[in-house]
Short mmCIF file of C-alpha atoms in Angstrom, two decimals:
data_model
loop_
_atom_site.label_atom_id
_atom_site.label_comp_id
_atom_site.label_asym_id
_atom_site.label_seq_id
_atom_site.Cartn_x
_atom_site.Cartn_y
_atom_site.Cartn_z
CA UNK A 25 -11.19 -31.56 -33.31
CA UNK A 26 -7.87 -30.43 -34.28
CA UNK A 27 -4.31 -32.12 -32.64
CA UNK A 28 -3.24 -28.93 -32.46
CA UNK A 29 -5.96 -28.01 -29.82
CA UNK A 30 -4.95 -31.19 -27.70
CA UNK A 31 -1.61 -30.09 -27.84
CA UNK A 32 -3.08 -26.83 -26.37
CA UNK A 33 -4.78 -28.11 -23.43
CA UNK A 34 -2.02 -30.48 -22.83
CA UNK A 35 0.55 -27.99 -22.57
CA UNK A 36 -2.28 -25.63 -20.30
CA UNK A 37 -2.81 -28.26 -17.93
CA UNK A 38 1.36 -28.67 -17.50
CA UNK A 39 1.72 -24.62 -17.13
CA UNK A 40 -0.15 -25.28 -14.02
CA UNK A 41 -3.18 -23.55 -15.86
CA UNK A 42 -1.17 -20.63 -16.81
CA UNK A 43 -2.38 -19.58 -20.56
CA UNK A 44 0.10 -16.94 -21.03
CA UNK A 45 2.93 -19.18 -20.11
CA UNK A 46 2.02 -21.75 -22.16
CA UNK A 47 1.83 -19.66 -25.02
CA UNK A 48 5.19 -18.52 -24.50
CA UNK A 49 6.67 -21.90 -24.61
CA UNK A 50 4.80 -22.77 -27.65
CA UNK A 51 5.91 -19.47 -29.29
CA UNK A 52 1.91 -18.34 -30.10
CA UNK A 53 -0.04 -15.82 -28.68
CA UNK A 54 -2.68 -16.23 -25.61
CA UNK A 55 -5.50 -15.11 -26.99
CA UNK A 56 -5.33 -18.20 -29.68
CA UNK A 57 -4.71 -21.10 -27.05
CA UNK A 58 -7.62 -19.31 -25.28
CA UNK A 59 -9.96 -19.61 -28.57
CA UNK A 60 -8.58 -22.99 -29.69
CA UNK A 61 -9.57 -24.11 -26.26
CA UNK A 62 -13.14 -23.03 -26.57
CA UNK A 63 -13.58 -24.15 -29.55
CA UNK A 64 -13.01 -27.55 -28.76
CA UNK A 65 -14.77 -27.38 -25.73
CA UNK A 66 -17.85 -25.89 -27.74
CA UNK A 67 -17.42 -29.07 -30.14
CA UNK A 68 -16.84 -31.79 -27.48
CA UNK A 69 -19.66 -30.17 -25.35
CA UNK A 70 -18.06 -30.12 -21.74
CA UNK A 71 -16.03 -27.57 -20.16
CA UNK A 72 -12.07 -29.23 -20.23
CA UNK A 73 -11.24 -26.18 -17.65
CA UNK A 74 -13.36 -24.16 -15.12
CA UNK A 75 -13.30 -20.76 -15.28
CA UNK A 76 -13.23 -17.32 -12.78
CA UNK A 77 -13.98 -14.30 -15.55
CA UNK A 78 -11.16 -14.80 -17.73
CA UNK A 79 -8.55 -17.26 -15.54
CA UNK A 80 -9.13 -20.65 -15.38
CA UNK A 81 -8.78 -22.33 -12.04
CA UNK A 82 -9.30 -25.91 -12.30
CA UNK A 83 -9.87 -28.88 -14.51
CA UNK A 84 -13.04 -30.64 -14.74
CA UNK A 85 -13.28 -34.24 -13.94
CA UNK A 86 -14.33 -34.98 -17.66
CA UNK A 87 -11.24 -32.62 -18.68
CA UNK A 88 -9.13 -35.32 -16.61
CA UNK A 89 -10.26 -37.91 -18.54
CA UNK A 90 -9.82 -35.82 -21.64
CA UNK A 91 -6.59 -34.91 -21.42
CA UNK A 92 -5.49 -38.47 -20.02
CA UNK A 93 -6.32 -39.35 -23.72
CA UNK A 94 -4.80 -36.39 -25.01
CA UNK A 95 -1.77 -37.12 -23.86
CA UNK A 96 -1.66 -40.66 -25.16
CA UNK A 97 -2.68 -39.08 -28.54
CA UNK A 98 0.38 -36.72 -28.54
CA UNK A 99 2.67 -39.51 -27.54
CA UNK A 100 1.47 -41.80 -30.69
CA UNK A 101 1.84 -38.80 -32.60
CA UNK A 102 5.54 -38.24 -31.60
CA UNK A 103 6.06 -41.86 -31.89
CA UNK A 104 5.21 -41.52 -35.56
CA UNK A 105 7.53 -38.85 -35.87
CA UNK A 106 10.25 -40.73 -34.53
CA UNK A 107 9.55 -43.87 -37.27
CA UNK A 108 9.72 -41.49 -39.76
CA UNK A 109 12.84 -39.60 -38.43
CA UNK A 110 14.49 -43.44 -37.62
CA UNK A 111 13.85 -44.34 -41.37
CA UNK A 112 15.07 -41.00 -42.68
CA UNK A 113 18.63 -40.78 -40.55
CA UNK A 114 18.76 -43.61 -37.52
CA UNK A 115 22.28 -41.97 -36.65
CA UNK A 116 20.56 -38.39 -35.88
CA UNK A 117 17.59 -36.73 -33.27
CA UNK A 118 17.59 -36.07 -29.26
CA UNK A 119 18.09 -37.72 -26.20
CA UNK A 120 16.47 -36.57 -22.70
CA UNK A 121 17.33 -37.85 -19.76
CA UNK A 122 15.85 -36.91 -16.11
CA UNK A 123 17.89 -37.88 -13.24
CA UNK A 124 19.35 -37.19 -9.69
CA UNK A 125 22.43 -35.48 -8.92
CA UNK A 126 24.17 -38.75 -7.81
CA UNK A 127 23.80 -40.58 -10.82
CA UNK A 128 24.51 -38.00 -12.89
CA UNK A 129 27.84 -37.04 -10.91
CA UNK A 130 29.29 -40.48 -10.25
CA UNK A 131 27.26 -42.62 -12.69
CA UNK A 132 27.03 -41.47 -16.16
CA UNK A 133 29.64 -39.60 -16.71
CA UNK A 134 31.90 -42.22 -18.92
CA UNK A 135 28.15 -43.81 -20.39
CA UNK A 136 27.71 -40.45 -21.66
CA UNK A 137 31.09 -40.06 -22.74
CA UNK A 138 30.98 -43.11 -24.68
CA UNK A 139 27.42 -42.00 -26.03
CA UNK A 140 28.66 -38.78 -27.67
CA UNK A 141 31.11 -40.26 -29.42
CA UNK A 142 29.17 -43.26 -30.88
CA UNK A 143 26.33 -40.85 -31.90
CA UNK A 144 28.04 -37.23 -32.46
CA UNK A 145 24.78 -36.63 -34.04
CA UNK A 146 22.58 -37.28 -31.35
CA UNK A 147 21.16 -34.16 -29.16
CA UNK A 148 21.77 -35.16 -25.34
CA UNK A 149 19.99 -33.28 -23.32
CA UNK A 150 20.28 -34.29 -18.68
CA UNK A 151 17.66 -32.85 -16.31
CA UNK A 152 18.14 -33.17 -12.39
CA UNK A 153 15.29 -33.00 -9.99
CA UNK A 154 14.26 -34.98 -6.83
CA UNK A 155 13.19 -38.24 -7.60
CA UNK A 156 9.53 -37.40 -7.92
CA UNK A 157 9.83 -34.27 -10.46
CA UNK A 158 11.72 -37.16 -12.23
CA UNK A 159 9.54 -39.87 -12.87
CA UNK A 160 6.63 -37.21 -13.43
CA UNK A 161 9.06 -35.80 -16.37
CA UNK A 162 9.11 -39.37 -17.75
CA UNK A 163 5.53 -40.16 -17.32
CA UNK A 164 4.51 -36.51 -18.62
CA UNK A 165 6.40 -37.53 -22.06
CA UNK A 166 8.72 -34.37 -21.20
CA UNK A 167 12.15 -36.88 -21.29
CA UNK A 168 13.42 -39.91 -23.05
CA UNK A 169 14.58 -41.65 -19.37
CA UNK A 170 14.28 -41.39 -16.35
CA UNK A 171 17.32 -42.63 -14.16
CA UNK A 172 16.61 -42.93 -9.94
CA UNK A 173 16.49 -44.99 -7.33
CA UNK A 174 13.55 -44.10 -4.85
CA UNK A 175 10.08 -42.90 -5.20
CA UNK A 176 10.21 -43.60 -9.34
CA UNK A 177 7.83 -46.63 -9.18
CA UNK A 178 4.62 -44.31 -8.39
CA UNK A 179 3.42 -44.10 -12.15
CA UNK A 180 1.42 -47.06 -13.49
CA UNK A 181 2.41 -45.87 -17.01
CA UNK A 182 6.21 -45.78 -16.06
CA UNK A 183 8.31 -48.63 -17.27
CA UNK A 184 10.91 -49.60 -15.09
CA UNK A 185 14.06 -51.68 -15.12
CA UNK A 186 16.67 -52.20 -12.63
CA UNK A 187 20.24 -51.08 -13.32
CA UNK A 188 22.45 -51.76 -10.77
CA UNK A 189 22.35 -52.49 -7.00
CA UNK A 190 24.47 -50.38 -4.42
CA UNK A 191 25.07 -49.37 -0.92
CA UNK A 192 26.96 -47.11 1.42
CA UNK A 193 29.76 -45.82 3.18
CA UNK A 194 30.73 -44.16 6.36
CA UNK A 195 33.42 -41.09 5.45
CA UNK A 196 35.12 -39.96 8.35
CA UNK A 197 38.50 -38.28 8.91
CA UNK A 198 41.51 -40.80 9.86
CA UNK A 199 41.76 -39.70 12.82
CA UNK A 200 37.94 -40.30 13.65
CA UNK A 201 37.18 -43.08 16.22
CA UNK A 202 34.97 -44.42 14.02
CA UNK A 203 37.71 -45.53 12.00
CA UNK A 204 39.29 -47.59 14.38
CA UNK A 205 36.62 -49.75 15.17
CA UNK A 206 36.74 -53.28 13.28
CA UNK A 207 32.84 -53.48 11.71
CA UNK A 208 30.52 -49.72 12.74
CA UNK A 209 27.08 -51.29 13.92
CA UNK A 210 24.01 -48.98 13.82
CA UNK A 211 24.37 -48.47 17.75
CA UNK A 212 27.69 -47.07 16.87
CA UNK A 213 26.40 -44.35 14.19
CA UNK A 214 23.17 -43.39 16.69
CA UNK A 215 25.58 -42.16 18.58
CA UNK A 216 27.64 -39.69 16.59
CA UNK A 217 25.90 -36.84 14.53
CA UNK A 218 25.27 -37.71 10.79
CA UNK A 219 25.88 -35.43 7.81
CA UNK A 220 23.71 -37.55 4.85
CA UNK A 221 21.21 -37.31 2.14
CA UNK A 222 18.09 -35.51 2.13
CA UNK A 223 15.21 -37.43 2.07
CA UNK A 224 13.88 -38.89 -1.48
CA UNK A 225 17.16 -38.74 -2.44
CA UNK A 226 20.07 -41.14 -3.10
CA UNK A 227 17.89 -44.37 -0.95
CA UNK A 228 17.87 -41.96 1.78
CA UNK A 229 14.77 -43.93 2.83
CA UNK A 230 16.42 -47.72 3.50
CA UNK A 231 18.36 -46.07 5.83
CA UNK A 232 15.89 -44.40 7.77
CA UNK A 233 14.23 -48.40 7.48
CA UNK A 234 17.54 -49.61 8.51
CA UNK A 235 17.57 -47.31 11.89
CA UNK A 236 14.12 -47.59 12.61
CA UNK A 237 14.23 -51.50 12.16
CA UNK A 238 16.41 -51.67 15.18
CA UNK A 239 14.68 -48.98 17.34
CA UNK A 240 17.55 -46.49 17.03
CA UNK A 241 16.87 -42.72 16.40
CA UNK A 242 19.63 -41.31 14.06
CA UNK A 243 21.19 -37.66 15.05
CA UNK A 244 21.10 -36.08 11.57
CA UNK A 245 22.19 -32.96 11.84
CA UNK A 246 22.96 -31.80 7.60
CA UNK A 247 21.49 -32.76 4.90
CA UNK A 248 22.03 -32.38 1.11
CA UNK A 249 21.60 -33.50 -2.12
CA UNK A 250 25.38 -33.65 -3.14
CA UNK A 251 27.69 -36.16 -1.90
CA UNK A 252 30.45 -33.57 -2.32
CA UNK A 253 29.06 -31.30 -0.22
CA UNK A 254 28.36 -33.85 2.40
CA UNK A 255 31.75 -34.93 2.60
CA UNK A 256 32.54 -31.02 2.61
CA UNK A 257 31.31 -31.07 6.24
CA UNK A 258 32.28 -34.11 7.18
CA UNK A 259 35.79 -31.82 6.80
CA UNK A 260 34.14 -28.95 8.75
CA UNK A 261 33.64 -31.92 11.89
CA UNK A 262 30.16 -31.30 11.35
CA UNK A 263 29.37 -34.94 11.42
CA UNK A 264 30.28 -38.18 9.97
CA UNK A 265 29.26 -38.69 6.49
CA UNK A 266 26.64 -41.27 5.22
CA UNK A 267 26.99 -41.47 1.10
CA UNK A 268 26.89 -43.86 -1.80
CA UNK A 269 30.19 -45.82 -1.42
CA UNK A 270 30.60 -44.90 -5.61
CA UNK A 271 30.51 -41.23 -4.74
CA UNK A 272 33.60 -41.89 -2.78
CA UNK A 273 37.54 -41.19 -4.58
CA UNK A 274 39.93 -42.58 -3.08
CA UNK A 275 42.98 -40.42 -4.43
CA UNK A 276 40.26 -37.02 -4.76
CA UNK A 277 39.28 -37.82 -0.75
CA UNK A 278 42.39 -39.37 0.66
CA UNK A 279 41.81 -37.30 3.60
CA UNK A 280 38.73 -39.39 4.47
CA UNK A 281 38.32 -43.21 5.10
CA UNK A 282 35.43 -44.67 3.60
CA UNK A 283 33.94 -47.45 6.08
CA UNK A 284 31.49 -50.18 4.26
CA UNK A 285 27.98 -50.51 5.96
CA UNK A 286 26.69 -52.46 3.38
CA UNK A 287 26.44 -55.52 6.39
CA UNK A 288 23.85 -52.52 8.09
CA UNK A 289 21.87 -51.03 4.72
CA UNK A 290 19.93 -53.53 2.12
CA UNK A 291 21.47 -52.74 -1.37
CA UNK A 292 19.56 -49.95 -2.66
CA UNK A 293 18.64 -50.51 -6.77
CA UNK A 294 19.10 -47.78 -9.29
CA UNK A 295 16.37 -48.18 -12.32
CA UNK A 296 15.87 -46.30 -15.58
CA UNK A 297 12.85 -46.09 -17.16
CA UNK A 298 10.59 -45.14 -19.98
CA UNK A 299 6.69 -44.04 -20.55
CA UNK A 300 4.48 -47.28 -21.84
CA UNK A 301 4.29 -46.62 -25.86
CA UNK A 302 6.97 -45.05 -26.19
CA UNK A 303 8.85 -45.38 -29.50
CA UNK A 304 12.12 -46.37 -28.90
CA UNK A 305 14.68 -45.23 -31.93
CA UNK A 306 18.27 -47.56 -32.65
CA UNK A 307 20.76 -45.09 -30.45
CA UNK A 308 17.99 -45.10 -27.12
CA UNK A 309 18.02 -49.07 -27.01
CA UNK A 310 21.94 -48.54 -27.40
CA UNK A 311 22.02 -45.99 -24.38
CA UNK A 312 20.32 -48.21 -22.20
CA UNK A 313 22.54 -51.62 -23.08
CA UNK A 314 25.47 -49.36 -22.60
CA UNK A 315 24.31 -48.29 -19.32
CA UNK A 316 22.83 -52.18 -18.23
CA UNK A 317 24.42 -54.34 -20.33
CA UNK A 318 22.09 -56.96 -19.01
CA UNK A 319 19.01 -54.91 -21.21
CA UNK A 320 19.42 -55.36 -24.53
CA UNK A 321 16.98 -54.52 -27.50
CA UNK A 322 15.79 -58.10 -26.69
CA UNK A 323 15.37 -57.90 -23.42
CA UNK A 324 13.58 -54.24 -23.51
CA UNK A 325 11.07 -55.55 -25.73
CA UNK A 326 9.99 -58.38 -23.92
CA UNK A 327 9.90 -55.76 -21.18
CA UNK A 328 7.28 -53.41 -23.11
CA UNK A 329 5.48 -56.83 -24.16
CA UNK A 330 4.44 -56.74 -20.55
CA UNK A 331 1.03 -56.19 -19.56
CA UNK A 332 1.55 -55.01 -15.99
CA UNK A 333 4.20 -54.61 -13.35
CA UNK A 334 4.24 -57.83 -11.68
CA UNK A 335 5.18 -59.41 -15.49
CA UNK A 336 8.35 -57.28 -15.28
CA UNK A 337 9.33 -58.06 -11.55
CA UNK A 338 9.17 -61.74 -12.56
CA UNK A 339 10.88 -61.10 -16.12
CA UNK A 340 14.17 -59.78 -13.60
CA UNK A 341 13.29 -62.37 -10.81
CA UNK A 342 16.52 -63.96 -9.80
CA UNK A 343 18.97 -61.64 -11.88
CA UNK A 344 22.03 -60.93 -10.41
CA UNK A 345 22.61 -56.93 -11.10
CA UNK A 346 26.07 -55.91 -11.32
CA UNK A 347 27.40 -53.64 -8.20
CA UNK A 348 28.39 -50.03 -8.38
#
């Protein structure tokens, strides 16, 4: 058994079975992966893949189980890598990070900023996706972080830790009767169309909760991904505009008037997280203090010293997160 013929199923099985396009991201030709592959299933055996003539089509149930070891392997592997590269130059390597359009747009910019500068040496590399493609990146070993705030809790090999709490706004024109009212109650906003998030995104779901907790039926009429483009049709009198209440400028939208629901909508919290075993070099404990301040090296390690989630919910019981 060779690691280069896990690394070859591995990669298969995230090319969604595709042999040829796995051997063009691994710069190697098909025919190899294809006899590497058969030559460790001829060693272990048992068939990883199941075959029609030449295309595979699924993988086995003991192939599951063989590349869920796999991809542990390939993760200790890069870990060592890392040591050695942390030893070598702790100042110098790569950075991935997957996260949402929000955060990237309104949160990370000046973390970033600060990043680069600190560590001109350091690769830094962002991915946006939904918040699903981004906790699979993380869990799949293909980033660093992942950075989110709904659906990234669905991988049991996903370590998470919350960030910050937040909540929303109502952006309407001035001239909106919205904005005369004193306090907006959900009643109010069932009534009026509503340009917001799609869903998955941005805690899109605690205010569908929100609405449905009261028996109200929101008219949503847009959706998108990008608070700018939201408040873009808020302009057009499409609707009024539900969006984080940090995605909102006061000088850039001073055409608007942002109105605080955060009496309506729970806080949503934003998280970043890491795959379980990962080795975490001197700059990547630095990125995530300077993003939470409250997780520092000390605190992220009694974090991975956890044995399951519950022992991190309690670890962050009680902590009051700072508000964006």
């Amino acid at each position: 058994m060779k690691l280069q013929q896990l690394r070859y199923i591995w990669e298969v099985s995230k090319h969604d079975l595709n042999v040829s396009a796995t051997a063009q991201s691994l710069y190697t030709s098909q025919p190899g992966i294809s006899k590497q592959i058969r030559l460790l299933e001829d060693e272990l055996g048992v068939e990883v893949f199941a075959r029609s003539g030449k295309h595979l089509t699924r993988i086995t149930p003991a192939g599951e189980s063989i590349l869920e070891i796999a991809g542990d392997i390939l993760q200790k592997v890069d870990s060592i890598r890392q040591v050695a590269q942390e030893h070598s130059d702790e100042r110098k390597g790569s950075l991935s990070v997957a996260t949402t359009h929000t955060q990237a747009r309104y949160a990370l910019p000046p973390i970033i900023n600060e990043f680069i500068k600190s560590y001109p040496d350091v690769s830094l590399h962002m991915h946006q996706g939904n918040p699903v493609q981004i906790s699979t990146m993380a869990a799949d070993g293909d980033v660093d972080f992942a950075i989110a705030t709904e659906a990234i809790g669905g991988h049991s090999d996903l370590i998470m830790m919350p960030v910050y709490k937040w909540n929303r706004s109502v952006v309407v024109p001035k001239t909106h009767p919205l904005a005369q009212l004193k306090e907006i109650t959900l009643q109010d906003l069932a009534t009026v169309p509503i340009v917001t998030y799609t869903f998955g995104f941005t805690g899109r779901g605690d205010l569908d909760k929100a609405f449905r907790k009261q028996g109200l039926e929101p008219r949503i009429v847009f959706t998108a991904v990008d608070s700018d483009v939201i408040k873009t049709y808020v302009r057009l009198g499409l609707g009024v505009g539900i969006i984080a209440s940090m995605a909102f400028d006061a000088e850039l939208d001073s055409d608007l008037v942002a109105l605080d629901i955060s009496h309506l909508v729970p806080d949503s919290v934003t998280k970043i997280g890491f795959r379980k075993g990962t080795f975490l070099r001197g700059y990547m404990y630095e990125f995530i203090r300077a993003f939470a301040p409250h997780l520092t090296a000390e605190v992220v390690e009694n974090v991975q010293a956890c044995s399951n989630r519950a022992e991190v919910d309690e670890l962050f019981a009680g902590l009051d997160l700072p508000r964006r």
